[in-house]
Amino acid sequence: MVRRYAFRLPLHPASVGLARRRVRDHLTDWGHGPDAPSLTDAVLLVSELATNVVRHGPRTEADFEVAVTALADGSCLVEVSDEDRHIPSLRPVDDEEAGRGLHLVEHIAAAWGVWSRGSHGKTVWALMHAEM
């Protein structure tokens, strides 16, 4: 069975914690144990992706979207969407803090990337495989 939960949050720093709680609660309700690595990783990835949107997202928008999908094989897909059309990269930057979150995403996720939504911005996604 595939389960998906999506929600919108205000473009505000407090939304990062709310995104973590909502994803944790739904994955737990769907049978992921509270200490399961996939749950911990999904919550961490949501935190990093939501933080990127809040820090670097378009100031012309009032909110952003978070989605979590539990796939039939036990894998988990996390998505964070905003109206910004800029595609993030892992290229080196002068600011030591900038880009650190996406390096963490690359290290934790089995795969990650960006889907363009054309004039409606982008979705940054990360996939965690099921625990073996």
Coordinates of C-alpha atoms in Angstrom, one line a residue:
M1 CA 0.0 0.0 0.0
V2 CA 1.2 3.5 -0.8
R3 CA 0.3 6.3 1.6
R4 CA 0.9 10.0 0.9
Y5 CA 0.4 13.0 3.2
A6 CA 0.9 16.6 1.9
F7 CA 0.5 19.8 3.8
R8 CA 1.3 23.5 3.4
L9 CA 3.1 25.6 6.0
P10 CA 3.8 29.4 6.3
L11 CA 7.2 30.5 5.1
H12 CA 8.4 31.0 8.7
P13 CA 11.2 29.4 10.8
A14 CA 8.7 27.9 13.2
S15 CA 7.3 25.8 10.3
V16 CA 10.5 23.7 10.2
G17 CA 9.6 22.1 13.6
L18 CA 6.0 21.7 12.7
A19 CA 7.0 19.9 9.4
R20 CA 9.2 17.5 11.4
R21 CA 6.4 16.7 13.9
R22 CA 3.8 16.2 11.2
V23 CA 6.0 13.8 9.2
R24 CA 7.1 11.9 12.3
D25 CA 3.5 11.6 13.5
H26 CA 2.2 10.3 10.1
L27 CA 5.1 7.8 9.6
T28 CA 4.6 6.5 13.1
D29 CA 0.8 6.2 12.4
W30 CA 1.7 4.2 9.3
G31 CA 3.8 1.7 11.2
H32 CA 7.3 3.1 11.2
G33 CA 8.7 2.6 14.7
P34 CA 9.6 5.7 16.7
D35 CA 13.3 4.7 16.7
A36 CA 13.5 3.3 13.2
P37 CA 16.3 4.7 11.1
S38 CA 14.0 5.4 8.2
L39 CA 11.8 7.5 10.5
T40 CA 14.7 9.4 12.0
D41 CA 16.2 10.0 8.5
A42 CA 12.9 11.1 7.0
V43 CA 12.5 13.6 9.8
L44 CA 16.0 14.9 9.5
L45 CA 15.6 15.3 5.7
V46 CA 12.4 17.2 6.1
S47 CA 14.1 19.4 8.5
E48 CA 17.0 20.2 6.2
L49 CA 14.8 20.7 3.1
A50 CA 12.2 22.9 4.9
T51 CA 15.1 24.9 6.4
N52 CA 16.4 25.6 2.9
V53 CA 13.0 26.8 1.8
V54 CA 12.6 29.1 4.8
R55 CA 16.1 30.5 4.5
H56 CA 16.4 30.8 0.8
G57 CA 12.9 30.6 -0.6
P58 CA 11.0 33.3 -2.4
R59 CA 9.9 36.1 -0.1
T60 CA 7.0 36.8 -2.4
E61 CA 5.3 33.6 -1.4
A62 CA 3.4 33.0 1.9
D63 CA 3.9 29.3 2.2
F64 CA 5.5 26.1 0.9
E65 CA 4.4 22.4 0.7
V66 CA 5.8 19.3 2.4
A67 CA 4.8 15.8 1.4
V68 CA 5.8 12.4 2.7
T69 CA 5.0 9.1 0.9
A70 CA 5.4 5.7 2.4
L71 CA 5.9 3.3 -0.5
A72 CA 4.8 -0.3 -0.6
D73 CA 8.3 -1.7 -0.1
G74 CA 8.7 0.3 3.1
S75 CA 10.8 3.1 1.4
C76 CA 9.9 6.7 2.1
L77 CA 9.9 9.7 -0.2
V78 CA 10.1 13.2 1.2
E79 CA 9.3 16.2 -1.0
V80 CA 9.5 20.0 -0.2
S81 CA 8.1 22.3 -2.9
D82 CA 8.2 26.1 -3.3
E83 CA 7.6 28.7 -6.0
D84 CA 11.3 29.5 -6.4
R85 CA 12.5 28.3 -9.8
H86 CA 16.2 28.3 -8.8
I87 CA 17.6 24.8 -8.8
P88 CA 19.9 24.2 -5.8
S89 CA 23.3 22.5 -6.4
L90 CA 26.1 21.1 -4.3
R91 CA 28.7 23.3 -5.9
P92 CA 31.3 24.7 -3.5
V93 CA 30.5 28.1 -2.2
D94 CA 32.5 30.7 -0.2
D95 CA 30.1 30.7 2.7
E96 CA 30.9 27.7 4.8
E97 CA 27.3 27.4 6.1
A98 CA 25.7 27.6 2.7
G99 CA 24.9 24.3 1.0
R100 CA 25.7 22.2 4.1
G101 CA 22.1 21.0 4.3
L102 CA 22.1 19.6 0.8
H103 CA 25.4 17.8 1.5
L104 CA 23.7 16.2 4.5
V105 CA 20.7 15.2 2.3
E106 CA 23.1 13.6 -0.2
H107 CA 24.8 11.6 2.5
I108 CA 21.6 10.3 4.2
A109 CA 19.2 9.8 1.2
A110 CA 19.5 6.8 -1.1
A111 CA 18.7 9.2 -3.9
W112 CA 17.7 12.9 -4.1
G113 CA 17.0 15.5 -6.7
V114 CA 15.0 18.4 -8.0
W115 CA 11.9 18.4 -10.1
S116 CA 11.0 21.5 -12.0
R117 CA 7.4 22.6 -11.8
G118 CA 7.9 25.1 -14.6
S119 CA 6.5 28.5 -13.7
H120 CA 5.3 27.0 -10.4
G121 CA 8.7 26.5 -8.9
K122 CA 10.4 23.3 -7.9
T123 CA 10.2 20.2 -5.7
V124 CA 13.3 19.0 -3.9
W125 CA 12.9 15.3 -3.1
A126 CA 14.8 12.6 -1.1
L127 CA 14.3 8.8 -1.0
M128 CA 15.1 6.6 1.9
H129 CA 15.2 2.9 1.3
A130 CA 13.3 0.5 3.6
E131 CA 15.3 -0.9 6.5
M132 CA 16.7 -4.4 5.9

